[in-house]
mmCIF file of C-alpha atoms in Angstrom:
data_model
loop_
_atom_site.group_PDB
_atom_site.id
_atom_site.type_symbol
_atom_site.label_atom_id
_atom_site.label_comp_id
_atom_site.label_asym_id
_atom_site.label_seq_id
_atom_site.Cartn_x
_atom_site.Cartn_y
_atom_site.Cartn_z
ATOM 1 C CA UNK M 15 66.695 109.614 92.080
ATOM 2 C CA UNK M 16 68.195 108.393 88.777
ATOM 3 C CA UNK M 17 64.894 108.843 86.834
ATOM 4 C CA UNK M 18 65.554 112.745 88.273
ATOM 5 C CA UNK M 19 68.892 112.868 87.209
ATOM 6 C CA UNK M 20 68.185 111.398 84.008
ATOM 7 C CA UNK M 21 65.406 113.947 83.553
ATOM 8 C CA UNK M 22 67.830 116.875 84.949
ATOM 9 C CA UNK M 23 70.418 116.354 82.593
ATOM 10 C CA UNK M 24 68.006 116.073 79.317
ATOM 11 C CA UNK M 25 67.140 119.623 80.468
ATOM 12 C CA UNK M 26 70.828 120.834 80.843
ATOM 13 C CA UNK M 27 71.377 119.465 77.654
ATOM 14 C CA UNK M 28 68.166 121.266 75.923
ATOM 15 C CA UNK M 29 69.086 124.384 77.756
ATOM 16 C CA UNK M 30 72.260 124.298 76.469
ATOM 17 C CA UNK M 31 71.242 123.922 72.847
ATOM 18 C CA UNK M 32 68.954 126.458 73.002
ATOM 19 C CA UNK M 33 71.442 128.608 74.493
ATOM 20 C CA UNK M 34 74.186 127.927 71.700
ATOM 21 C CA UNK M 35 70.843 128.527 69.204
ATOM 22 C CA UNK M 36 70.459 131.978 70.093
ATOM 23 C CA UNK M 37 74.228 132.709 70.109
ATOM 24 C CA UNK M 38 74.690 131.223 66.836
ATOM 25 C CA UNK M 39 71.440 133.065 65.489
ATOM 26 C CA UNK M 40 72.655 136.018 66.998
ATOM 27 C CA UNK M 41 76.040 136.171 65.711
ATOM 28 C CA UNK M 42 74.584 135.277 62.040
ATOM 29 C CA UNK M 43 72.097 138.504 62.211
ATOM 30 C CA UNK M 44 75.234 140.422 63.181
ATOM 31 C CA UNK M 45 77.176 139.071 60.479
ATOM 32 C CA UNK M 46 74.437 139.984 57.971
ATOM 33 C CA UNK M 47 73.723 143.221 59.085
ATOM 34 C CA UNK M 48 77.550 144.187 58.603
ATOM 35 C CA UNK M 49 77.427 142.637 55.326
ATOM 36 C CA UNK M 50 74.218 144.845 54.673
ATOM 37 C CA UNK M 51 75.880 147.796 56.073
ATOM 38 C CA UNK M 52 78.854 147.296 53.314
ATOM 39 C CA UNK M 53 76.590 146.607 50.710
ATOM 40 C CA UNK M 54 74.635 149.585 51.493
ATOM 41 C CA UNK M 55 77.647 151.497 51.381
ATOM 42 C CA UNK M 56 79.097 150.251 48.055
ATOM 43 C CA UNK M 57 75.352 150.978 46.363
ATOM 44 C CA UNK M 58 74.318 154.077 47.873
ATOM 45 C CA UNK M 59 77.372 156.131 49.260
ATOM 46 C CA UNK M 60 77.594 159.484 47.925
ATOM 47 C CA UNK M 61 81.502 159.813 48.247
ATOM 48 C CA UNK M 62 82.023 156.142 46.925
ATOM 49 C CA UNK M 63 79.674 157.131 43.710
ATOM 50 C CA UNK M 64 81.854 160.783 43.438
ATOM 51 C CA UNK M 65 85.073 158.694 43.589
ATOM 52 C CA UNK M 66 83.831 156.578 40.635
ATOM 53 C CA UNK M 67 82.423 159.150 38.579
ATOM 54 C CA UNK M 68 85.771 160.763 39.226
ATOM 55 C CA UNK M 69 87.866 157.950 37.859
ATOM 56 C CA UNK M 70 85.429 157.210 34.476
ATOM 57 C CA UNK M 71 85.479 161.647 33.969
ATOM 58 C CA UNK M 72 89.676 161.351 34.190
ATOM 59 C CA UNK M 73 89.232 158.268 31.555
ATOM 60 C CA UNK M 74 87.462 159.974 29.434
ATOM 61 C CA UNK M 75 89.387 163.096 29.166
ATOM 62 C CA UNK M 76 92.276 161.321 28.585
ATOM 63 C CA UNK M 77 91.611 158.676 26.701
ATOM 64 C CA UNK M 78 89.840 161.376 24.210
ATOM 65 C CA UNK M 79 92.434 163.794 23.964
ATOM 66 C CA UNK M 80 95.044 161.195 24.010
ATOM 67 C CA UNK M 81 94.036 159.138 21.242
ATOM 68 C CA UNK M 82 93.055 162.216 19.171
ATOM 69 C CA UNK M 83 96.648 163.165 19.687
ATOM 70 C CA UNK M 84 97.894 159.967 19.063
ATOM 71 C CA UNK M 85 95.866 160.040 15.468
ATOM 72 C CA UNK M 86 96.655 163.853 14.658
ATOM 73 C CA UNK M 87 100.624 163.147 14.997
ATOM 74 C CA UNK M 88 100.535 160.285 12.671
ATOM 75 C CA UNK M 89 98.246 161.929 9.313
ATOM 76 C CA UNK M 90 100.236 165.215 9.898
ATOM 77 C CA UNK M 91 103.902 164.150 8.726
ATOM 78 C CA UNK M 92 104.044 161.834 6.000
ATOM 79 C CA UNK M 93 107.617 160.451 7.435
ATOM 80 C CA UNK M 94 105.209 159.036 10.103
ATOM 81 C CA UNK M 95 102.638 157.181 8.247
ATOM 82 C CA UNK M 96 104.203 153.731 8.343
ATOM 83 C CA UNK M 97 102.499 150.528 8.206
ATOM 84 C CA UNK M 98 102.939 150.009 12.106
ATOM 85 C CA UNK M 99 101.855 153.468 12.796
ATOM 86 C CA UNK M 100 98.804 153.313 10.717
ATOM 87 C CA UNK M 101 97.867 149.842 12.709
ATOM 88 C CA UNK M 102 98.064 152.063 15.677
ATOM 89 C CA UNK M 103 95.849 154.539 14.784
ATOM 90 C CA UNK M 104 93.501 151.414 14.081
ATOM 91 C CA UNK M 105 94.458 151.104 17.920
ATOM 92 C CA UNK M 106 93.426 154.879 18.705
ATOM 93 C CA UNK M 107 89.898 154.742 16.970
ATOM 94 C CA UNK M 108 89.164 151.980 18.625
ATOM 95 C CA UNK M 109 90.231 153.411 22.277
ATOM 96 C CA UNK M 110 87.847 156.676 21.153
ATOM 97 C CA UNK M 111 84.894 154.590 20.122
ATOM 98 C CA UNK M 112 85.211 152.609 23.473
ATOM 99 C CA UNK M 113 85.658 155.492 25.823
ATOM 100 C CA UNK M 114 82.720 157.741 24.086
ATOM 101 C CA UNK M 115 80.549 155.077 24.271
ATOM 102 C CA UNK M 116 81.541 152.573 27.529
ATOM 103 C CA UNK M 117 82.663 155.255 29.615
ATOM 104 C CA UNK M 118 79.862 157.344 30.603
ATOM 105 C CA UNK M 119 77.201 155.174 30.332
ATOM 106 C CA UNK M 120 78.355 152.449 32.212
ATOM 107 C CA UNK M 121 77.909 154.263 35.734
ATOM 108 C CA UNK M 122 74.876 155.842 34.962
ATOM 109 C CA UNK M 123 73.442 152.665 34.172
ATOM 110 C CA UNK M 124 74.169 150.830 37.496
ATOM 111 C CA UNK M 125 73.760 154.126 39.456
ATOM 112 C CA UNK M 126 70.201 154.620 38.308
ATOM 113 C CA UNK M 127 69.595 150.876 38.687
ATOM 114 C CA UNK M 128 67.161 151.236 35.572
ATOM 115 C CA UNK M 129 67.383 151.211 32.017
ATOM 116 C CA UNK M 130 65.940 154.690 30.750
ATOM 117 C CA UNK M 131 67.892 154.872 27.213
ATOM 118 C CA UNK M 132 66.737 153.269 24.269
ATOM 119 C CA UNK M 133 67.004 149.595 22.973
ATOM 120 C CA UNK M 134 69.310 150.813 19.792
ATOM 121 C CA UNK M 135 71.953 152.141 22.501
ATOM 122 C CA UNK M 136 70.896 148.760 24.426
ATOM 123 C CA UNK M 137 72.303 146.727 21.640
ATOM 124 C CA UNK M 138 74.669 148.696 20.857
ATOM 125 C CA UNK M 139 76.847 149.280 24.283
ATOM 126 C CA UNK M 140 77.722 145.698 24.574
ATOM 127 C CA UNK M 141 78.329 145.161 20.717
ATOM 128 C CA UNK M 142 80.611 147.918 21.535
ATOM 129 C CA UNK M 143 83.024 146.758 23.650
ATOM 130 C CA UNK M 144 83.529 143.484 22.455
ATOM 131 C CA UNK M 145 84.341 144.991 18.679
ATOM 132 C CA UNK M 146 86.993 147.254 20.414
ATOM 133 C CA UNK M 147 88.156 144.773 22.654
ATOM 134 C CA UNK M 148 88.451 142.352 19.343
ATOM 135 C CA UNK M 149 90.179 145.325 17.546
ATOM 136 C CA UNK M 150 92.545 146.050 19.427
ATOM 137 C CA UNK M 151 93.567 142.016 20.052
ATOM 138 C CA UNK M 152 93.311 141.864 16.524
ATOM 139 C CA UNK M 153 95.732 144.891 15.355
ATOM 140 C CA UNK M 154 98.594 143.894 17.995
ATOM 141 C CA UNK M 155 98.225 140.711 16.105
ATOM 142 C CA UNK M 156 98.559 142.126 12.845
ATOM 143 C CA UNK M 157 101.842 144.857 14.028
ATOM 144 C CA UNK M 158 103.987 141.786 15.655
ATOM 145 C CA UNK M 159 103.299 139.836 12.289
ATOM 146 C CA UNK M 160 104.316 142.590 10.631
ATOM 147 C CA UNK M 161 107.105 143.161 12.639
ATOM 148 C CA UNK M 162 108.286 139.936 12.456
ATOM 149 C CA UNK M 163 108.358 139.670 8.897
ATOM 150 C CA UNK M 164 110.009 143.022 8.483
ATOM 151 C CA UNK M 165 112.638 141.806 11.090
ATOM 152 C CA UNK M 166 112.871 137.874 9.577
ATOM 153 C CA UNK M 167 112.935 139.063 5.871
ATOM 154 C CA UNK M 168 114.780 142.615 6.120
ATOM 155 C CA UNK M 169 115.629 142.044 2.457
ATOM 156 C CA UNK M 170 112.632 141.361 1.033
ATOM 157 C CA UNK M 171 110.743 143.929 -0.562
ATOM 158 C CA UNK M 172 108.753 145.801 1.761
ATOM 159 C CA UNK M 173 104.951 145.341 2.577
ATOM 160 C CA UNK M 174 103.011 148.215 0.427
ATOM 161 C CA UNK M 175 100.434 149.961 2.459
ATOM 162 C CA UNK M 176 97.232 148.267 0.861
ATOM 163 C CA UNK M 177 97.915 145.402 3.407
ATOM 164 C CA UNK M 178 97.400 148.027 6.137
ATOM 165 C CA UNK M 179 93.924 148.965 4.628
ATOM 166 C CA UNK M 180 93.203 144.767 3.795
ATOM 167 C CA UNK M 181 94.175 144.432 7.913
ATOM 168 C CA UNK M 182 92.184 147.187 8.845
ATOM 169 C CA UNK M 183 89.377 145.848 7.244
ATOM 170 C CA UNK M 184 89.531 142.276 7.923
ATOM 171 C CA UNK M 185 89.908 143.591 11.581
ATOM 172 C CA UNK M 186 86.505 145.383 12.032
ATOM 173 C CA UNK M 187 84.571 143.177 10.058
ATOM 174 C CA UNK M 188 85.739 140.053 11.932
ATOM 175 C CA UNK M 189 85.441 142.036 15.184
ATOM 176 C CA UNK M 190 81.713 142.892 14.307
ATOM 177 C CA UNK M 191 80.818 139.079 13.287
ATOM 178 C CA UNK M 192 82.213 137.785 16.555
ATOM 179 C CA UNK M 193 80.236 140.497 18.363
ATOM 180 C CA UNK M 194 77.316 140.461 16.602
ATOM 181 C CA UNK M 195 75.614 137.732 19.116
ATOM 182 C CA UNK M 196 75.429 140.503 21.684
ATOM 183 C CA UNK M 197 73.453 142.540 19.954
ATOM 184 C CA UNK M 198 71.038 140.023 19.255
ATOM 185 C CA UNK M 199 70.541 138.801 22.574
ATOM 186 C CA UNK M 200 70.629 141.885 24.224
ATOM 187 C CA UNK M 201 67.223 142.999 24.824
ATOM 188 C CA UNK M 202 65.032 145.453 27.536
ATOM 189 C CA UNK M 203 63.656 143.558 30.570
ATOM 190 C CA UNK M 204 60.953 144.572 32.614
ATOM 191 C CA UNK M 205 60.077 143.738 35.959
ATOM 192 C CA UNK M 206 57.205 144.170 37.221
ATOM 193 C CA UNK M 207 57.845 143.485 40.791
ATOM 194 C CA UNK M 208 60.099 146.769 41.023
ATOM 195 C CA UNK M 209 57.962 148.742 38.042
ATOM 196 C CA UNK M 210 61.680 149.231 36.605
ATOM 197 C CA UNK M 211 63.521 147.944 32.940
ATOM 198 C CA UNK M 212 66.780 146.456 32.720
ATOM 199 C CA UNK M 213 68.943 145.761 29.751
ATOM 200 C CA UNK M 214 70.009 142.892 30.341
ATOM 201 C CA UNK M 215 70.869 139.122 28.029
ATOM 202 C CA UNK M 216 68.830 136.958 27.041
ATOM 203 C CA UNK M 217 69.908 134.016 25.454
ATOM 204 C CA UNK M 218 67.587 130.793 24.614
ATOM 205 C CA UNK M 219 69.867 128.932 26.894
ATOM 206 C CA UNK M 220 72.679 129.191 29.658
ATOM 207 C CA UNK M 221 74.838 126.664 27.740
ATOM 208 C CA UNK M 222 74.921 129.094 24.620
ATOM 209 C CA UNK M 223 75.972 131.905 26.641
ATOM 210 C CA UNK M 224 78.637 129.824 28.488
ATOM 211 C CA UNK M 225 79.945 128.708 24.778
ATOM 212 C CA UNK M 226 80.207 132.273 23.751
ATOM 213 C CA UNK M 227 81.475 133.623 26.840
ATOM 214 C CA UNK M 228 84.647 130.596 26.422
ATOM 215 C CA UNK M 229 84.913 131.456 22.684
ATOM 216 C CA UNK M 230 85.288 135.207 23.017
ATOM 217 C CA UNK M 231 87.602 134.702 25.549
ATOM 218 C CA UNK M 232 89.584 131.869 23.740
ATOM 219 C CA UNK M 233 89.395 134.339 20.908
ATOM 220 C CA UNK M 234 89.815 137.774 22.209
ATOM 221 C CA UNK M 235 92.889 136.894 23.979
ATOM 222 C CA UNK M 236 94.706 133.282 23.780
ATOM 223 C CA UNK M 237 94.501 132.879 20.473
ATOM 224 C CA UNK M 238 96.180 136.675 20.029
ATOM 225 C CA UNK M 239 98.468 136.009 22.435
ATOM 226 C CA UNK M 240 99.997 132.316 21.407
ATOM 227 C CA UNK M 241 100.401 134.458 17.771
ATOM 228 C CA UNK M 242 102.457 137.518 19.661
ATOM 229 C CA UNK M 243 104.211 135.709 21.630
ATOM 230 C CA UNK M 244 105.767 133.245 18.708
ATOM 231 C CA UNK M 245 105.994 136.687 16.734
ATOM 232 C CA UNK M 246 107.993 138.210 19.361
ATOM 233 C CA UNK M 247 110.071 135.018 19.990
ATOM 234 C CA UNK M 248 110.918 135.099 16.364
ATOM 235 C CA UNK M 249 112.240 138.179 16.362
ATOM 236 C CA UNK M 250 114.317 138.526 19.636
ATOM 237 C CA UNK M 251 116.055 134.782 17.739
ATOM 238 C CA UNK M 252 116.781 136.713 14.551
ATOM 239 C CA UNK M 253 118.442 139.327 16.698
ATOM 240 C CA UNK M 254 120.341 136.756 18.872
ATOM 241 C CA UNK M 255 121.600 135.440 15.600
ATOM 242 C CA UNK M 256 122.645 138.520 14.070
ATOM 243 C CA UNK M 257 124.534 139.727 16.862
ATOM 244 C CA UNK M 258 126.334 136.925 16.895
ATOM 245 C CA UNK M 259 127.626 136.844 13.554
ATOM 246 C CA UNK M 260 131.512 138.005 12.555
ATOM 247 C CA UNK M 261 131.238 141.104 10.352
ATOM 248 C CA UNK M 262 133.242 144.257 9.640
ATOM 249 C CA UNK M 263 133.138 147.026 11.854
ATOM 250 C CA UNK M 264 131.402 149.424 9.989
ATOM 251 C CA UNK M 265 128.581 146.588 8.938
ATOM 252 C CA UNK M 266 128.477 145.843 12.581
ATOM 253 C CA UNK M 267 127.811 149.081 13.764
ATOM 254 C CA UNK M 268 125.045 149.911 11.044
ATOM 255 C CA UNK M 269 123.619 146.317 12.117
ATOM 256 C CA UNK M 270 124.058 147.210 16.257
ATOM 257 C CA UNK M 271 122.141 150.296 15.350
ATOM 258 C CA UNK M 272 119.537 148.831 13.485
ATOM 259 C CA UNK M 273 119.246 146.240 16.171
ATOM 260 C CA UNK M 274 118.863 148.903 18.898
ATOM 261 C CA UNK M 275 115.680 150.427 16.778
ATOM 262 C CA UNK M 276 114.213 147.143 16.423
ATOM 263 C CA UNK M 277 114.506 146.219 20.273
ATOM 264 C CA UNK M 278 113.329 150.008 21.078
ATOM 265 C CA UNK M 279 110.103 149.526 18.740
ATOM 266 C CA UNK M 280 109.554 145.667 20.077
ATOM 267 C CA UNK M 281 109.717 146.875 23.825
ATOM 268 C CA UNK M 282 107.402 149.382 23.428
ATOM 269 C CA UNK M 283 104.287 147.193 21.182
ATOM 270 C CA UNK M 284 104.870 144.234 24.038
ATOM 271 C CA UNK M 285 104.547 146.452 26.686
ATOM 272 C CA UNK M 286 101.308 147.741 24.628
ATOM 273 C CA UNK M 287 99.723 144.083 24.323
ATOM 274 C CA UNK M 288 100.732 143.746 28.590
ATOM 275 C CA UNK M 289 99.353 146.538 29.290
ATOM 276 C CA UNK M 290 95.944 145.779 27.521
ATOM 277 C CA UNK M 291 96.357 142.545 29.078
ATOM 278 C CA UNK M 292 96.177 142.939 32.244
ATOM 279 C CA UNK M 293 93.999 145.713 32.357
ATOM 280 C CA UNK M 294 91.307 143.496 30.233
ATOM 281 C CA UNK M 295 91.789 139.757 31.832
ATOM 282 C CA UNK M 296 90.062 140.707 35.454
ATOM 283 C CA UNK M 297 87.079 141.986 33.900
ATOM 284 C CA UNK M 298 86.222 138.854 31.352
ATOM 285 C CA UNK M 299 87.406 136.512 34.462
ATOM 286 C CA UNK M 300 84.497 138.118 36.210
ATOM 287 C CA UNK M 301 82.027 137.374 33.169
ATOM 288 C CA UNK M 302 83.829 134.155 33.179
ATOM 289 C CA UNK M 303 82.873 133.030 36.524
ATOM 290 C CA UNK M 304 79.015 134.797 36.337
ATOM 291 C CA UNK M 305 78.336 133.130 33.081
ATOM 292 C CA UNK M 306 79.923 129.860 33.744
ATOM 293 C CA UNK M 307 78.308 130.142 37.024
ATOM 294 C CA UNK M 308 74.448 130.428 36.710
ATOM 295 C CA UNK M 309 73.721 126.874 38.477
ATOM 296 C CA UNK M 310 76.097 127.976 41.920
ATOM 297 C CA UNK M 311 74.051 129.492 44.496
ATOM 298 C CA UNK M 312 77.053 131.411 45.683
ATOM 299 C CA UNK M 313 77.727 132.799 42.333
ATOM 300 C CA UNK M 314 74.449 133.856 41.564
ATOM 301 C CA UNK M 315 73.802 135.468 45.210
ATOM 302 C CA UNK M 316 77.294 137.324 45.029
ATOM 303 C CA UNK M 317 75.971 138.807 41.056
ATOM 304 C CA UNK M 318 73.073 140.174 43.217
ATOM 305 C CA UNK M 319 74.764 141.936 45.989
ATOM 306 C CA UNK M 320 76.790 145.128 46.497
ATOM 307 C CA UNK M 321 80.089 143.099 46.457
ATOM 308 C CA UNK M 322 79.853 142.606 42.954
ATOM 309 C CA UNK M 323 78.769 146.512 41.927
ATOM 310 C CA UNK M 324 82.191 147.231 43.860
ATOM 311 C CA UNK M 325 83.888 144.377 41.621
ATOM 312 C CA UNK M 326 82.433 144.921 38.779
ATOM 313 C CA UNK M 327 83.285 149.056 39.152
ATOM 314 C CA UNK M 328 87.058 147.667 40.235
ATOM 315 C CA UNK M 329 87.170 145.611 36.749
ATOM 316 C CA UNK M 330 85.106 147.942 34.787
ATOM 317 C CA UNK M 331 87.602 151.122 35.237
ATOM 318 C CA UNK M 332 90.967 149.636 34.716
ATOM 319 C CA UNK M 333 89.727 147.681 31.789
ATOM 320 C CA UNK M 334 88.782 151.521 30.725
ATOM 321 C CA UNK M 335 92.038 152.493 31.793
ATOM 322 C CA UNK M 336 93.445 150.433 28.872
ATOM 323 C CA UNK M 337 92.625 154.033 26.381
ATOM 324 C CA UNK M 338 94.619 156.052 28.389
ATOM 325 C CA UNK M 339 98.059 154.176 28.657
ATOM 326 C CA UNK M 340 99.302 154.057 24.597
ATOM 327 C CA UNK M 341 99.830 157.844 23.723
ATOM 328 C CA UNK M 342 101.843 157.627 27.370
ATOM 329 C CA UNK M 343 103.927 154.756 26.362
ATOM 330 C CA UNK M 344 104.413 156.056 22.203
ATOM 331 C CA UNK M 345 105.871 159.013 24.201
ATOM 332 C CA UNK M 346 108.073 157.411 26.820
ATOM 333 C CA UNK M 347 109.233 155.015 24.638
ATOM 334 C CA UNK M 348 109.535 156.317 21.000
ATOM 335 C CA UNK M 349 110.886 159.153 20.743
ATOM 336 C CA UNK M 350 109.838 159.903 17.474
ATOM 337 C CA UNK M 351 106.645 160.731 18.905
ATOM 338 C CA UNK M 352 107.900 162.472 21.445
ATOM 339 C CA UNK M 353 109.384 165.077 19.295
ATOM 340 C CA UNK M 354 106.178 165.068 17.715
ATOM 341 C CA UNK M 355 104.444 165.990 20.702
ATOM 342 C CA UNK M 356 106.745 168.443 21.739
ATOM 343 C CA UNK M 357 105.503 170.087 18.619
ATOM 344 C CA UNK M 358 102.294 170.055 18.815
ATOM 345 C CA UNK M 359 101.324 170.630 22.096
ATOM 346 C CA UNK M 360 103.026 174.044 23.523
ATOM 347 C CA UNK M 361 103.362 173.491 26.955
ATOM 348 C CA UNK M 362 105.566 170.406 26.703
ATOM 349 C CA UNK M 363 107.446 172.348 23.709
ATOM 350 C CA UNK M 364 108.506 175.011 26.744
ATOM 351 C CA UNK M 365 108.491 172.814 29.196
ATOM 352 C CA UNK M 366 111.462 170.700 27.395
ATOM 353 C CA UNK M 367 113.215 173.936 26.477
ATOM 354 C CA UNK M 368 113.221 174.868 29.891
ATOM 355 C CA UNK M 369 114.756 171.513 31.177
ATOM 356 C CA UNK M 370 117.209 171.334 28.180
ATOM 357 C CA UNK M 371 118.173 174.823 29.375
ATOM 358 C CA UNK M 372 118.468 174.296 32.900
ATOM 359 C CA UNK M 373 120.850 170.632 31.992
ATOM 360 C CA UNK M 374 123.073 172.833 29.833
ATOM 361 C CA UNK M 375 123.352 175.640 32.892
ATOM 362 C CA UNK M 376 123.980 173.312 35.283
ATOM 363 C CA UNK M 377 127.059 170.745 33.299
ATOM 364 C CA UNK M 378 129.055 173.089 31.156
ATOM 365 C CA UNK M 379 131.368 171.038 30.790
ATOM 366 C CA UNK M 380 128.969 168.068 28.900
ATOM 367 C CA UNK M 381 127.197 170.655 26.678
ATOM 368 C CA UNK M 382 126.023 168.924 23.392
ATOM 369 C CA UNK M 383 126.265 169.982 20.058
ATOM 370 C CA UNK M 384 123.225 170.880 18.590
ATOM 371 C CA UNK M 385 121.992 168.083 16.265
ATOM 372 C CA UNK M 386 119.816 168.380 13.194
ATOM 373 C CA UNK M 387 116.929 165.548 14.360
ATOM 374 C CA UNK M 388 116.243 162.919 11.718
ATOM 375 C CA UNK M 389 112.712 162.328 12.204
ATOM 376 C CA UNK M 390 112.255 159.703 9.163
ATOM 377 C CA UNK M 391 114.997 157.392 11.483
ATOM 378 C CA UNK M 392 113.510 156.862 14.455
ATOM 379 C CA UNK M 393 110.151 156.375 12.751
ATOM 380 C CA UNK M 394 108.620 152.649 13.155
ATOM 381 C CA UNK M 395 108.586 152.127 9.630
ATOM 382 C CA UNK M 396 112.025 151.334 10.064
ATOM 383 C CA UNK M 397 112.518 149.772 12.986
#
């Protein structure tokens, strides 16, 4: 009887394990088939792949005709061709030349799952970004230096233009060194298994591409933003100080007013450099953790599935997005460009006579004089 129950309970016990087998191998397939059914979805969903092409076509419209606005109001008045203005249409050429060539090619390239372009624009996309993305890091640099010295040494004589055109080119041609790298590991990939061609990196080893995936990080945005910040810092001490020095009233308000244009002008290029910021940091985080990542299994199966294409398009767009927001901001925020867009483009020239008509209609009592504007004030050059 005890060899039977002995026997008996082995076969619970196997019966039970098998049992808990199945459930467990069951519940896995499920798992995995929802997981398929998402990943499906992200890679081959019509409406998903209409909502993307959506966002990059809005992008590029506006980061096109923004910029291109942004560089048209600055050449046309001479009153507006200071050194901080001319850094930002540095800015704008570099938003152009990122959004005519990132933008639209980006989603045709993972939609079509295939290279089909040739290796000169295979090179040349990722060269691309990083030369824009080093650019602009690279000019914000260069406007809060120059605003700080402006603000620290007012009395100095100020900085002719040819350091705008020395900046300028010190900018691109540093931006193209530290670039070059991806063009010459970038190369066309076949596979022979699928009977398709990628574009894809190939570098002679994974520590080489981790190196240069830290240094263009380290480069592109700490290093820029340990400068800007101590710029900034500077500044908002030198304005501290002033304001709390004992001087006549008619000194102090010519100093209170020049303080106001300086804070106006500093708000607006910090809220720039956040902006960029945070649009740029999720998308090298994500190259971050693929590069740095090649030896982890769960890296390297999360690069191959649908999650990432959803990621990747998450990261891709608002680090697009970063072309649109400037000519916004130079307009909330400055408002000698927003006069200047008031006369350029129509509809906003009638659409801010109609509001200034319908505010004088509607508080008679609070009607303001008409004012001669002072353009050559409110410009940056003198902020």
């Amino acid at each position: 009887m005890a060899s039977w129950s002995l026997a008996g309970d082995e076969s619970l016990s196997q019966l039970d394990e098998y049992l808990l087998q199945q459930i467990l191998s069951q519940s896995l397939e499920a798992v995995e088939h929802r997981r398929r059914s998402v990943v499906d979805i992200a890679k081959n969903s019509v409406h998903i792949r209409v909502v993307i092409c959506l966002i990059y076509a809005v992008i590029f419209v506006l980061g096109i005709l923004g910029n291109s606005l942004v560089v048209y109001v600055i050449l046309r008045k001479q009153e507006m061709r200071s050194i901080t203005n001319l850094f930002l249409i540095n800015l704008a050429i570099s938003d152009i030349l990122m959004t005519l060539l990132a933008t639209p090619f980006t989603p045709a390239i993972v939609f079509l799952e295939e290279w089909s372009f040739h290796l000169v624009l295979c090179k040349l996309l990722p060269m691309v970004m990083a030369v824009t993305v080093y650019v602009s890091t690279l000019t914000s640099t260069a406007i809060a230096m120059e605003r700080c010295i402006v603000t620290v040494y007012r009395f100095q004589p100020k900085l002719p233009n040819f350091t705008y055109f020395l900046g300028t080119v010190v900018t691109w041609v540093a931006s193209a060194v530290f670039s070059c790298p991806l063009a010459i590991y970038q190369d066309i990939s076949f596979n022979e298994k699928t009977n398709t061609s990628s574009c894809q990196e190939n570098w002679p080893h994974p520590t080489t591409r981790a190196v240069f995936t830290v240094t263009s990080f380290v480069l592109q945005f700490i290093v820029p933003c340990i400068i800007i910040t101590a710029c900034y810092t500077r500044i908002g001490l030198v304005l501290r100080n002033r304001a709390n020095r004992k001087i006549g009233i008619k000194s102090r308000e010519k100093e209170e007013l020049e303080m106001r244009r300086i804070r106006r002008a500093v708000k607006m290029l910090i809220a720039m450099v956040v902006i960029f910021v945070v649009c740029w940091i999720p998308l090298n985080c994500l190259w971050m953790v693929t590069d740095l990542g090649t030896n982890s299994q769960a890296v390297q199966s999360f690069a191959g599935s649908g999650y990432f294409t959803l990621v990747f398009f998450v990261c891709h767009s608002l680090a697009m997005s970063s072309a649109v927001y400037n000519p916004f901001l130079y307009t909330w925020l400055n408002e000698s460009f927003r006069n200047e867009f008031y006369q350029v483009l129509p509809c906003l020239r009638s659409l801010r006579a109609h509001h200034n008509a319908t505010t004088s209609c509607s508080s008679p009592k609070h009607r303001r004089r008409p004012q001669k504007e002072v353009l050559y004030i409110e410009t940056l050059s003198h902020v």
